[in-house]
Coordinates of N, CA, C and O in Angstrom, one line a residue:
M1 N -248.8 -6.4 103.1 CA -249.6 -6.8 104.2 C -250.6 -7.9 103.8 O -250.8 -8.8 104.6
M2 N -251.1 -7.8 102.7 CA -252.1 -8.8 102.2 C -251.4 -10.1 102.1 O -251.9 -11.2 102.4
M3 N -250.1 -10.1 101.7 CA -249.3 -11.4 101.5 C -249.1 -12.0 102.9 O -249.2 -13.3 103.0
L4 N -248.9 -11.3 103.9 CA -248.7 -11.8 105.3 C -250.0 -12.5 105.8 O -249.9 -13.6 106.3
V5 N -251.1 -11.9 105.5 CA -252.4 -12.4 105.9 C -252.7 -13.7 105.2 O -253.1 -14.7 105.7
M6 N -252.3 -13.8 103.9 CA -252.5 -15.0 103.1 C -251.6 -16.2 103.6 O -252.0 -17.3 103.5
L7 N -250.4 -15.8 104.1 CA -249.5 -16.8 104.6 C -250.0 -17.4 105.9 O -249.9 -18.6 106.2
L8 N -250.5 -16.6 106.8 CA -251.0 -17.0 108.1 C -252.3 -17.7 108.1 O -252.6 -18.5 108.9
L9 N -253.2 -17.4 107.1 CA -254.5 -18.0 107.0 C -254.5 -19.5 107.0 O -255.2 -20.1 107.7
P10 N -253.7 -20.1 106.1 CA -253.7 -21.6 106.0 C -253.3 -22.2 107.4 O -253.8 -23.3 107.8
A11 N -252.3 -21.6 108.0 CA -251.8 -22.2 109.3 C -252.9 -22.1 110.4 O -253.1 -23.1 111.1
A12 N -253.6 -21.1 110.4 CA -254.7 -20.9 111.4 C -255.8 -21.9 111.1 O -256.4 -22.5 112.0
A13 N -256.1 -22.1 109.9 CA -257.2 -23.0 109.5 C -256.8 -24.5 109.8 O -257.6 -25.2 110.3
S14 N -255.6 -24.8 109.6 CA -255.2 -26.2 109.8 C -255.1 -26.5 111.3 O -255.3 -27.6 111.7
S15 N -254.8 -25.5 112.1 CA -254.7 -25.8 113.6 C -256.1 -26.1 114.2 O -256.2 -26.7 115.2
Q16 N -257.2 -25.6 113.5 CA -258.5 -25.9 114.0 C -258.9 -27.3 113.7 O -259.8 -27.9 114.3
D17 N -258.2 -28.0 112.7 CA -258.6 -29.3 112.3 C -257.9 -30.4 113.2 O -258.2 -31.6 113.0
L18 N -257.1 -30.0 114.1 CA -256.4 -31.0 115.0 C -257.4 -31.7 115.9 O -258.3 -31.0 116.4
P19 N -257.2 -33.0 116.1 CA -258.1 -33.7 117.1 C -257.9 -33.2 118.5 O -256.8 -32.8 118.9
K20 N -259.0 -33.2 119.2 CA -258.9 -32.9 120.6 C -258.2 -34.0 121.4 O -258.4 -35.2 121.1
T21 N -257.3 -33.7 122.3 CA -256.7 -34.7 123.1 C -257.3 -34.9 124.5 O -257.9 -33.9 125.0
T22 N -257.3 -36.1 125.0 CA -257.8 -36.3 126.3 C -256.8 -35.9 127.4 O -255.6 -36.2 127.2
P23 N -257.2 -35.2 128.4 CA -256.3 -34.8 129.4 C -255.7 -36.0 130.1 O -256.4 -37.0 130.3
I24 N -254.5 -35.9 130.6 CA -253.8 -37.0 131.3 C -254.3 -36.9 132.7 O -254.2 -35.9 133.4
R25 N -254.8 -38.0 133.2 CA -255.2 -38.1 134.6 C -254.2 -38.9 135.4 O -253.7 -39.8 134.9
P26 N -254.0 -38.5 136.7 CA -253.1 -39.3 137.5 C -253.6 -40.7 137.7 O -254.8 -40.9 137.7
R27 N -252.7 -41.6 137.9 CA -253.1 -43.0 138.2 C -253.7 -43.0 139.6 O -253.5 -42.2 140.5
S28 N -254.5 -44.1 139.8 CA -255.2 -44.2 141.1 C -254.2 -44.5 142.2 O -254.5 -44.2 143.3
N29 N -253.1 -45.2 141.9 CA -252.1 -45.5 142.9 C -250.9 -44.6 142.6 O -250.1 -44.9 141.7
P30 N -250.7 -43.6 143.4 CA -249.5 -42.7 143.2 C -248.2 -43.3 143.4 O -247.2 -42.9 142.8
D31 N -248.1 -44.5 144.1 CA -246.9 -45.2 144.3 C -246.4 -45.9 143.0 O -245.3 -46.4 143.0
S32 N -247.3 -46.0 142.1 CA -246.9 -46.7 140.8 C -246.2 -45.9 139.9 O -245.7 -46.3 138.8
Y33 N -246.0 -44.6 140.2 CA -245.2 -43.7 139.3 C -243.8 -44.1 139.3 O -243.2 -44.6 140.3
V34 N -243.1 -44.0 138.2 CA -241.7 -44.3 138.1 C -241.0 -42.9 138.4 O -241.2 -41.9 137.8
R35 N -240.3 -43.0 139.5 CA -239.6 -41.8 140.0 C -238.2 -41.7 139.3 O -237.6 -42.7 139.1
P36 N -237.8 -40.5 139.0 CA -236.4 -40.3 138.4 C -235.4 -40.8 139.4 O -235.6 -40.8 140.6
R37 N -234.3 -41.3 138.9 CA -233.2 -41.8 139.8 C -232.7 -40.7 140.8 O -232.5 -41.0 141.9
S38 N -232.5 -39.5 140.3 CA -232.2 -38.4 141.2 C -232.4 -37.1 140.4 O -232.5 -37.1 139.2
A39 N -232.5 -36.1 141.2 CA -232.7 -34.8 140.6 C -231.4 -34.3 140.0 O -230.3 -34.9 140.3
T40 N -231.5 -33.4 139.2 CA -230.3 -32.8 138.5 C -229.3 -32.3 139.6 O -229.8 -31.5 140.4
P41 N -228.1 -32.8 139.7 CA -227.2 -32.4 140.8 C -226.7 -31.0 140.6 O -226.6 -30.5 139.5
T42 N -226.4 -30.4 141.7 CA -225.8 -29.1 141.7 C -224.3 -29.3 141.5 O -223.7 -30.0 142.3
T43 N -223.8 -28.7 140.5 CA -222.3 -28.8 140.3 C -221.7 -27.4 140.2 O -222.4 -26.5 139.8
G44 N -220.5 -27.4 140.6 CA -219.8 -26.1 140.6 C -218.7 -26.1 139.6 O -218.4 -27.1 139.0
Q45 N -218.2 -24.9 139.5 CA -217.0 -24.8 138.6 C -216.0 -24.0 139.4 O -216.3 -23.0 140.1
I46 N -214.8 -24.4 139.3 CA -213.7 -23.8 140.0 C -212.8 -23.0 139.0 O -212.4 -23.5 138.0
Y47 N -212.5 -21.8 139.4 CA -211.7 -20.9 138.5 C -210.4 -20.5 139.2 O -210.4 -20.2 140.4
V48 N -209.4 -20.4 138.4 CA -208.1 -20.0 138.9 C -208.3 -18.5 139.4 O -208.9 -17.7 138.6
G49 N -207.8 -18.2 140.6 CA -207.9 -16.8 141.1 C -209.0 -16.7 142.1 O -209.1 -15.7 142.8
D50 N -209.9 -17.7 142.2 CA -211.0 -17.7 143.2 C -210.6 -18.4 144.4 O -209.7 -19.3 144.4
R51 N -211.1 -18.0 145.5 CA -210.9 -18.7 146.8 C -211.6 -20.1 146.7 O -212.7 -20.1 146.2
A52 N -210.9 -21.1 147.1 CA -211.5 -22.5 147.0 C -212.7 -22.5 147.9 O -212.6 -22.1 149.1
P53 N -213.8 -23.1 147.5 CA -215.0 -23.2 148.3 C -214.7 -24.0 149.6 O -214.1 -25.1 149.5
D54 N -215.1 -23.5 150.7 CA -214.8 -24.2 152.0 C -215.8 -25.4 152.1 O -216.9 -25.3 151.6
F55 N -215.4 -26.4 152.8 CA -216.3 -27.5 153.1 C -215.8 -28.1 154.4 O -214.7 -27.9 154.9
E56 N -216.6 -29.0 155.0 CA -216.2 -29.8 156.2 C -216.6 -31.2 155.9 O -217.7 -31.6 155.5
L57 N -215.6 -32.1 156.1 CA -215.7 -33.5 155.9 C -215.0 -34.3 157.1 O -214.2 -33.7 157.8
D58 N -215.4 -35.5 157.3 CA -214.7 -36.3 158.3 C -213.4 -36.8 157.8 O -213.2 -37.2 156.6
R59 N -212.4 -36.8 158.6 CA -211.0 -37.3 158.3 C -211.0 -38.8 158.6 O -211.9 -39.3 159.2
S60 N -209.9 -39.4 158.1 CA -209.8 -40.8 158.3 C -209.7 -41.2 159.8 O -210.0 -42.3 160.2
D61 N -209.3 -40.2 160.6 CA -209.2 -40.5 162.1 C -210.6 -40.2 162.8 O -210.7 -40.3 164.0
G62 N -211.6 -39.9 162.0 CA -212.9 -39.7 162.6 C -213.3 -38.2 163.0 O -214.4 -37.9 163.2
R63 N -212.3 -37.4 163.0 CA -212.5 -36.0 163.4 C -213.0 -35.2 162.1 O -212.6 -35.6 161.0
A64 N -213.7 -34.2 162.3 CA -214.2 -33.3 161.2 C -213.0 -32.3 160.9 O -212.3 -31.9 161.8
A65 N -212.9 -32.0 159.6 CA -211.9 -31.0 159.2 C -212.5 -30.1 158.1 O -213.2 -30.6 157.2
K66 N -212.2 -28.8 158.2 CA -212.7 -27.8 157.2 C -211.5 -27.6 156.3 O -210.3 -27.6 156.8
L67 N -211.7 -27.3 155.0 CA -210.7 -27.0 154.1 C -210.0 -25.7 154.6 O -208.7 -25.6 154.5
S68 N -210.7 -24.8 155.1 CA -210.1 -23.5 155.6 C -209.1 -23.7 156.7 O -208.2 -22.9 156.9
S69 N -209.2 -24.9 157.4 CA -208.2 -25.1 158.5 C -206.8 -25.5 158.0 O -205.9 -25.5 158.7
F70 N -206.7 -25.7 156.7 CA -205.4 -26.0 156.1 C -204.8 -24.8 155.5 O -203.7 -24.9 154.9
R71 N -205.4 -23.6 155.6 CA -204.8 -22.4 155.1 C -203.6 -22.0 155.9 O -203.4 -22.5 157.0
G72 N -202.7 -21.3 155.2 CA -201.5 -20.9 155.9 C -200.2 -21.4 155.2 O -199.1 -20.9 155.4
Q73 N -200.4 -22.5 154.4 CA -199.3 -22.9 153.5 C -199.9 -23.5 152.2 O -201.1 -23.7 152.1
W74 N -199.0 -23.7 151.3 CA -199.4 -24.2 150.0 C -200.1 -25.6 150.2 O -199.6 -26.4 151.0
T75 N -201.1 -25.8 149.4 CA -201.9 -27.1 149.6 C -202.1 -27.7 148.2 O -202.6 -27.0 147.3
L76 N -201.9 -29.0 148.1 CA -202.3 -29.8 147.0 C -203.5 -30.5 147.4 O -203.5 -31.4 148.2
L77 N -204.7 -30.1 146.8 CA -206.0 -30.7 147.0 C -206.2 -31.8 146.0 O -206.3 -31.4 144.8
I78 N -206.4 -33.0 146.4 CA -206.5 -34.1 145.5 C -207.9 -34.7 145.6 O -208.4 -35.0 146.7
F79 N -208.6 -35.0 144.5 CA -209.9 -35.7 144.5 C -209.7 -37.0 143.8 O -209.0 -37.1 142.8
A80 N -210.3 -38.1 144.4 CA -210.2 -39.4 143.8 C -211.5 -40.2 144.2 O -212.2 -39.9 145.2
N81 N -211.7 -41.2 143.4 CA -212.9 -42.0 143.6 C -212.7 -43.1 144.7 O -213.5 -43.4 145.5
R82 N -211.5 -43.7 144.6 CA -211.2 -44.8 145.5 C -210.0 -44.6 146.4 O -209.1 -43.8 146.0
R83 N -209.9 -45.2 147.5 CA -208.8 -45.0 148.5 C -207.5 -45.3 148.0 O -206.5 -44.7 148.3
D84 N -207.4 -46.4 147.1 CA -206.0 -46.7 146.6 C -205.5 -45.7 145.6 O -204.3 -45.5 145.6
E85 N -206.4 -45.0 144.9 CA -206.0 -43.9 144.0 C -205.4 -42.8 144.8 O -204.4 -42.1 144.4
I86 N -206.0 -42.4 145.9 CA -205.5 -41.3 146.7 C -204.3 -41.7 147.6 O -203.4 -40.9 147.8
A87 N -204.2 -42.9 148.0 CA -203.1 -43.4 148.8 C -201.8 -43.5 148.0 O -200.7 -43.4 148.5
A88 N -201.9 -43.5 146.7 CA -200.7 -43.6 145.8 C -199.9 -42.3 145.9 O -198.7 -42.3 145.6
F89 N -200.4 -41.2 146.4 CA -199.7 -40.0 146.5 C -198.8 -40.0 147.8 O -198.0 -39.0 148.0
R90 N -198.8 -41.0 148.5 CA -197.9 -41.1 149.7 C -196.4 -41.1 149.3 O -195.6 -40.6 150.0
V91 N -196.1 -41.5 148.0 CA -194.7 -41.5 147.6 C -194.2 -40.1 147.4 O -192.9 -39.9 147.5
I92 N -195.0 -39.1 147.1 CA -194.5 -37.7 147.0 C -194.7 -36.9 148.2 O -194.2 -35.7 148.2
E93 N -195.4 -37.4 149.2 CA -195.6 -36.6 150.4 C -194.4 -36.1 151.1 O -194.3 -34.9 151.4
P94 N -193.3 -36.9 151.3 CA -192.1 -36.4 152.0 C -191.4 -35.3 151.2 O -191.0 -34.3 151.8
E95 N -191.4 -35.4 149.9 CA -190.8 -34.4 149.0 C -191.6 -33.1 149.1 O -191.0 -32.0 149.2
L96 N -192.9 -33.2 149.0 CA -193.7 -31.9 149.1 C -193.7 -31.3 150.5 O -193.6 -30.1 150.6
T97 N -193.7 -32.1 151.5 CA -193.7 -31.6 152.9 C -192.4 -30.9 153.1 O -192.4 -29.8 153.7
S98 N -191.3 -31.4 152.6 CA -190.0 -30.7 152.8 C -189.9 -29.4 152.0 O -189.2 -28.5 152.4
S99 N -190.8 -29.2 151.0 CA -190.9 -28.0 150.3 C -191.9 -27.0 150.8 O -192.2 -26.0 150.2
G100 N -192.6 -27.4 151.9 CA -193.6 -26.6 152.5 C -195.0 -26.7 151.9 O -195.8 -25.8 152.0
I101 N -195.2 -27.8 151.3 CA -196.5 -28.1 150.6 C -197.2 -29.2 151.3 O -196.6 -30.3 151.5
Q102 N -198.5 -29.0 151.7 CA -199.2 -30.1 152.3 C -200.2 -30.7 151.3 O -200.6 -30.1 150.3
I103 N -200.5 -32.0 151.6 CA -201.5 -32.7 150.7 C -202.8 -32.9 151.5 O -202.7 -33.3 152.7
V104 N -203.9 -32.7 150.8 CA -205.2 -33.0 151.4 C -206.0 -33.8 150.3 O -206.1 -33.3 149.2
G105 N -206.4 -35.0 150.7 CA -207.1 -35.9 149.8 C -208.5 -36.0 150.1 O -208.9 -36.1 151.3
V106 N -209.4 -35.9 149.1 CA -210.8 -36.0 149.2 C -211.2 -37.2 148.4 O -210.9 -37.3 147.2
C107 N -211.9 -38.2 149.1 CA -212.1 -39.5 148.5 C -213.6 -39.9 148.6 O -214.2 -39.6 149.7
H108 N -214.1 -40.5 147.6 CA -215.5 -41.0 147.6 C -215.6 -42.3 148.3 O -216.0 -43.3 147.7
E109 N -215.2 -42.4 149.6 CA -215.2 -43.6 150.4 C -215.7 -43.3 151.8 O -215.7 -42.1 152.2
K110 N -216.1 -44.3 152.5 CA -216.4 -44.2 153.9 C -215.2 -43.9 154.7 O -214.1 -44.2 154.4
T111 N -215.4 -43.2 155.9 CA -214.4 -42.9 156.8 C -213.6 -44.1 157.2 O -212.4 -44.1 157.3
A112 N -214.3 -45.2 157.5 CA -213.7 -46.4 158.0 C -212.7 -47.0 156.9 O -211.6 -47.5 157.3
A113 N -213.1 -46.9 155.7 CA -212.2 -47.4 154.6 C -211.0 -46.6 154.5 O -209.9 -47.1 154.3
L114 N -211.1 -45.3 154.7 CA -209.9 -44.4 154.6 C -209.0 -44.6 155.8 O -207.8 -44.5 155.7
K115 N -209.6 -44.9 157.0 CA -208.8 -45.2 158.2 C -208.0 -46.4 158.0 O -206.8 -46.4 158.3
S116 N -208.6 -47.4 157.3 CA -207.8 -48.7 157.1 C -206.7 -48.5 156.1 O -205.6 -49.0 156.3
V117 N -206.9 -47.7 155.1 CA -205.8 -47.5 154.1 C -204.7 -46.6 154.7 O -203.6 -46.8 154.4
A118 N -205.1 -45.6 155.5 CA -204.2 -44.7 156.1 C -203.2 -45.5 157.0 O -202.0 -45.3 157.1
A119 N -203.8 -46.5 157.8 CA -203.0 -47.3 158.7 C -202.1 -48.3 157.9 O -200.9 -48.5 158.2
R120 N -202.7 -49.0 156.9 CA -202.0 -50.0 156.2 C -200.9 -49.4 155.4 O -199.8 -50.0 155.3
D121 N -201.1 -48.3 154.7 CA -200.1 -47.7 153.8 C -199.3 -46.6 154.4 O -198.6 -45.9 153.7
T122 N -199.5 -46.3 155.7 CA -198.8 -45.2 156.4 C -199.0 -43.9 155.7 O -198.0 -43.2 155.4
V123 N -200.2 -43.5 155.5 CA -200.5 -42.3 154.8 C -200.6 -41.2 155.9 O -201.4 -41.3 156.9
R124 N -199.8 -40.2 155.8 CA -199.7 -39.2 156.9 C -200.5 -37.9 156.6 O -200.7 -37.1 157.4
Y125 N -200.8 -37.7 155.3 CA -201.6 -36.5 155.0 C -203.1 -36.7 155.2 O -203.5 -37.9 155.4
A126 N -203.8 -35.6 155.3 CA -205.3 -35.7 155.6 C -206.0 -36.4 154.5 O -206.0 -36.0 153.3
L127 N -206.8 -37.4 154.9 CA -207.7 -38.1 154.0 C -209.1 -37.8 154.4 O -209.5 -38.1 155.6
L128 N -209.9 -37.2 153.5 CA -211.2 -36.7 153.9 C -212.3 -37.5 153.1 O -212.2 -37.8 151.9
S129 N -213.3 -38.0 153.9 CA -214.4 -38.8 153.3 C -215.5 -38.0 152.7 O -216.2 -37.3 153.4
D130 N -215.7 -38.1 151.4 CA -216.8 -37.4 150.7 C -217.7 -38.5 150.2 O -217.9 -38.7 149.0
Q131 N -218.3 -39.3 151.1 CA -219.1 -40.4 150.8 C -220.3 -40.1 149.9 O -220.6 -40.9 149.0
T132 N -220.9 -38.9 150.1 CA -222.1 -38.5 149.3 C -221.7 -37.9 147.9 O -222.6 -37.9 147.0
G133 N -220.5 -37.5 147.8 CA -220.1 -36.8 146.5 C -220.5 -35.3 146.5 O -220.2 -34.7 145.4
E134 N -221.0 -34.8 147.5 CA -221.5 -33.4 147.5 C -220.3 -32.4 147.3 O -220.4 -31.4 146.6
V135 N -219.2 -32.7 148.0 CA -218.1 -31.8 147.9 C -217.4 -31.9 146.5 O -217.1 -30.9 145.9
S136 N -217.3 -33.1 146.1 CA -216.8 -33.3 144.7 C -217.7 -32.6 143.7 O -217.1 -32.0 142.7
A137 N -219.0 -32.6 143.8 CA -219.9 -31.9 142.9 C -219.7 -30.4 143.0 O -219.7 -29.8 142.0
M138 N -219.4 -29.9 144.2 CA -219.2 -28.5 144.4 C -218.0 -28.1 143.6 O -217.9 -26.9 143.1
Y139 N -217.0 -29.0 143.4 CA -215.8 -28.7 142.6 C -215.9 -29.2 141.2 O -215.0 -29.2 140.4
G140 N -217.1 -29.6 140.8 CA -217.3 -30.1 139.4 C -216.8 -31.4 139.1 O -216.5 -31.7 137.9
L141 N -216.5 -32.2 140.1 CA -215.9 -33.5 139.9 C -216.7 -34.7 140.3 O -216.2 -35.8 140.5
Y142 N -218.0 -34.6 140.3 CA -218.8 -35.8 140.6 C -219.7 -36.2 139.4 O -220.4 -35.3 138.8
D143 N -219.6 -37.4 139.1 CA -220.4 -38.0 138.0 C -221.6 -38.7 138.6 O -221.5 -39.8 139.1
P144 N -222.8 -38.1 138.6 CA -224.0 -38.7 139.2 C -224.5 -40.0 138.5 O -225.1 -40.8 139.1
L145 N -224.3 -40.1 137.2 CA -224.7 -41.2 136.5 C -224.0 -42.5 136.9 O -224.5 -43.6 137.0
R146 N -222.7 -42.3 137.1 CA -221.8 -43.5 137.5 C -221.6 -43.5 139.0 O -220.9 -44.4 139.5
S147 N -222.1 -42.5 139.7 CA -222.0 -42.4 141.2 C -220.5 -42.5 141.6 O -220.1 -43.3 142.4
E148 N -219.7 -41.6 141.0 CA -218.2 -41.6 141.3 C -217.6 -40.3 141.2 O -218.1 -39.4 140.5
T149 N -216.5 -40.1 141.9 CA -215.8 -38.9 141.9 C -214.7 -39.0 140.8 O -214.0 -40.0 140.7
L150 N -214.6 -38.0 140.0 CA -213.6 -37.9 138.9 C -212.3 -37.4 139.5 O -212.3 -36.7 140.5
P151 N -211.2 -37.8 139.0 CA -209.9 -37.3 139.5 C -209.7 -35.8 139.3 O -210.2 -35.3 138.3
G152 N -209.1 -35.2 140.2 CA -208.8 -33.8 140.1 C -207.8 -33.3 141.1 O -207.5 -33.9 142.1
F153 N -207.1 -32.2 140.7 CA -206.0 -31.7 141.5 C -206.1 -30.2 141.4 O -206.3 -29.6 140.4
L154 N -206.0 -29.6 142.6 CA -205.9 -28.1 142.7 C -204.8 -27.7 143.6 O -204.5 -28.4 144.6
V155 N -204.1 -26.7 143.2 CA -203.0 -26.1 144.0 C -203.6 -24.8 144.6 O -204.0 -23.9 143.8
L156 N -203.6 -24.8 145.9 CA -204.1 -23.6 146.6 C -202.9 -22.9 147.3 O -202.1 -23.5 147.9
D157 N -202.9 -21.5 147.2 CA -201.9 -20.8 147.9 C -202.2 -20.6 149.3 O -203.3 -21.1 149.8
P158 N -201.3 -20.1 150.2 CA -201.6 -20.0 151.6 C -202.9 -19.4 152.0 O -203.6 -19.9 152.9
P159 N -203.4 -18.3 151.3 CA -204.7 -17.8 151.7 C -205.9 -18.6 151.2 O -207.0 -18.3 151.5
G160 N -205.6 -19.7 150.4 CA -206.7 -20.6 149.9 C -207.2 -20.2 148.6 O -208.3 -20.7 148.2
V161 N -206.4 -19.4 147.8 CA -206.8 -19.1 146.4 C -206.3 -20.1 145.5 O -205.2 -20.6 145.6
V162 N -207.2 -20.5 144.5 CA -206.8 -21.5 143.5 C -205.8 -20.9 142.6 O -206.0 -19.9 142.0
R163 N -204.7 -21.6 142.4 CA -203.6 -21.2 141.5 C -203.5 -22.1 140.3 O -203.2 -21.6 139.2
V164 N -203.9 -23.4 140.4 CA -203.9 -24.3 139.3 C -205.0 -25.3 139.5 O -205.2 -25.7 140.6
T165 N -205.7 -25.7 138.4 CA -206.6 -26.8 138.4 C -206.4 -27.7 137.3 O -206.1 -27.3 136.2
L166 N -206.4 -29.0 137.6 CA -206.3 -30.1 136.6 C -207.5 -31.0 137.0 O -207.4 -31.8 137.9
L167 N -208.6 -30.8 136.3 CA -209.8 -31.5 136.7 C -210.2 -32.6 135.6 O -210.2 -32.3 134.4
G168 N -210.6 -33.8 136.1 CA -211.1 -34.8 135.2 C -210.1 -35.7 134.6 O -210.4 -36.6 133.9
K169 N -208.8 -35.5 135.0 CA -207.7 -36.4 134.4 C -206.9 -36.9 135.6 O -206.6 -36.1 136.5
A170 N -206.4 -38.1 135.4 CA -205.5 -38.7 136.4 C -204.1 -38.5 135.9 O -203.8 -38.7 134.7
F171 N -203.1 -38.2 136.8 CA -201.7 -38.0 136.4 C -200.9 -38.8 137.4 O -201.3 -38.9 138.6
P172 N -199.7 -39.2 137.0 CA -198.8 -39.9 138.0 C -198.5 -38.9 139.1 O -198.2 -37.8 138.9
P173 N -198.4 -39.5 140.3 CA -198.0 -38.6 141.5 C -196.7 -37.8 141.3 O -196.6 -36.7 141.6
E174 N -195.7 -38.5 140.7 CA -194.4 -37.8 140.5 C -194.6 -36.6 139.5 O -193.9 -35.5 139.8
D175 N -195.4 -36.7 138.5 CA -195.6 -35.5 137.6 C -196.4 -34.4 138.3 O -196.1 -33.2 138.1
I176 N -197.3 -34.8 139.2 CA -198.0 -33.8 140.0 C -197.1 -33.1 140.9 O -197.1 -31.8 141.1
A177 N -196.2 -33.8 141.5 CA -195.2 -33.2 142.5 C -194.3 -32.2 141.7 O -194.1 -31.1 142.2
K178 N -193.8 -32.5 140.5 CA -193.0 -31.6 139.8 C -193.8 -30.3 139.4 O -193.2 -29.2 139.5
L179 N -195.0 -30.5 139.0 CA -195.8 -29.4 138.7 C -196.1 -28.5 139.9 O -195.9 -27.2 139.8
V180 N -196.4 -29.1 141.0 CA -196.7 -28.3 142.2 C -195.5 -27.5 142.7 O -195.5 -26.3 143.0
E181 N -194.3 -28.2 142.7 CA -193.1 -27.5 143.1 C -192.7 -26.4 142.1 O -192.2 -25.4 142.5
F182 N -193.0 -26.6 140.9 CA -192.7 -25.5 139.9 C -193.6 -24.3 140.1 O -193.1 -23.2 140.1
I183 N -194.9 -24.6 140.4 CA -195.8 -23.5 140.7 C -195.5 -22.7 141.9 O -195.5 -21.5 142.0
V184 N -195.1 -23.5 143.0 CA -194.8 -22.9 144.3 C -193.4 -22.1 144.2 O -193.2 -21.2 144.9
G185 N -192.6 -22.6 143.3 CA -191.3 -22.0 143.1 C -190.2 -22.6 143.9 O -189.2 -22.0 144.2
T186 N -190.4 -23.8 144.3 CA -189.4 -24.5 145.1 C -188.4 -25.4 144.3 O -187.4 -25.9 144.7
R187 N -188.7 -25.4 143.0 CA -187.9 -26.2 142.0 C -187.2 -25.2 141.1 O -187.7 -24.3 140.7
P188 N -185.9 -25.5 140.9 CA -185.1 -24.6 140.0 C -185.6 -24.5 138.6 O -186.2 -25.4 138.1

């Protein structure tokens, strides 16, 4: 016990020798403060076996659409930062549609930009505008420092349960189609 007191005594004595600090006072002009770029964003994590979080975004045709409105058949949910990245999946759309699989694309672009690419490239699947990145963040795919949506793919079963997630990596559309058809069981 005496040894413990001897060890703590020098620490207590040295803490009394520290100089007093002046309290920090706010500046006279509160607008001169440097404000942080943004608050820490809320990000989600998606797990296989969970129901995909529902959301509502504007489609390329200007109408609002909820993810839950696509329930009833297998869904390939694609996240992309730019419209050309998401429009590249039009090459696999006929193959997936014939297998009973629908594509829903979520893109970090304005609705007008998605409308123009849908018309130009004859994209028939739903293109949803996530201009703010909030939905992408909900799925863990938004990078606030670079202000962009990371690539991601989710396969949802007809009730909307997540069966596969590939988040943060881009893959060729043909490889994604093979994987989705294997998961759904339409490929031998």
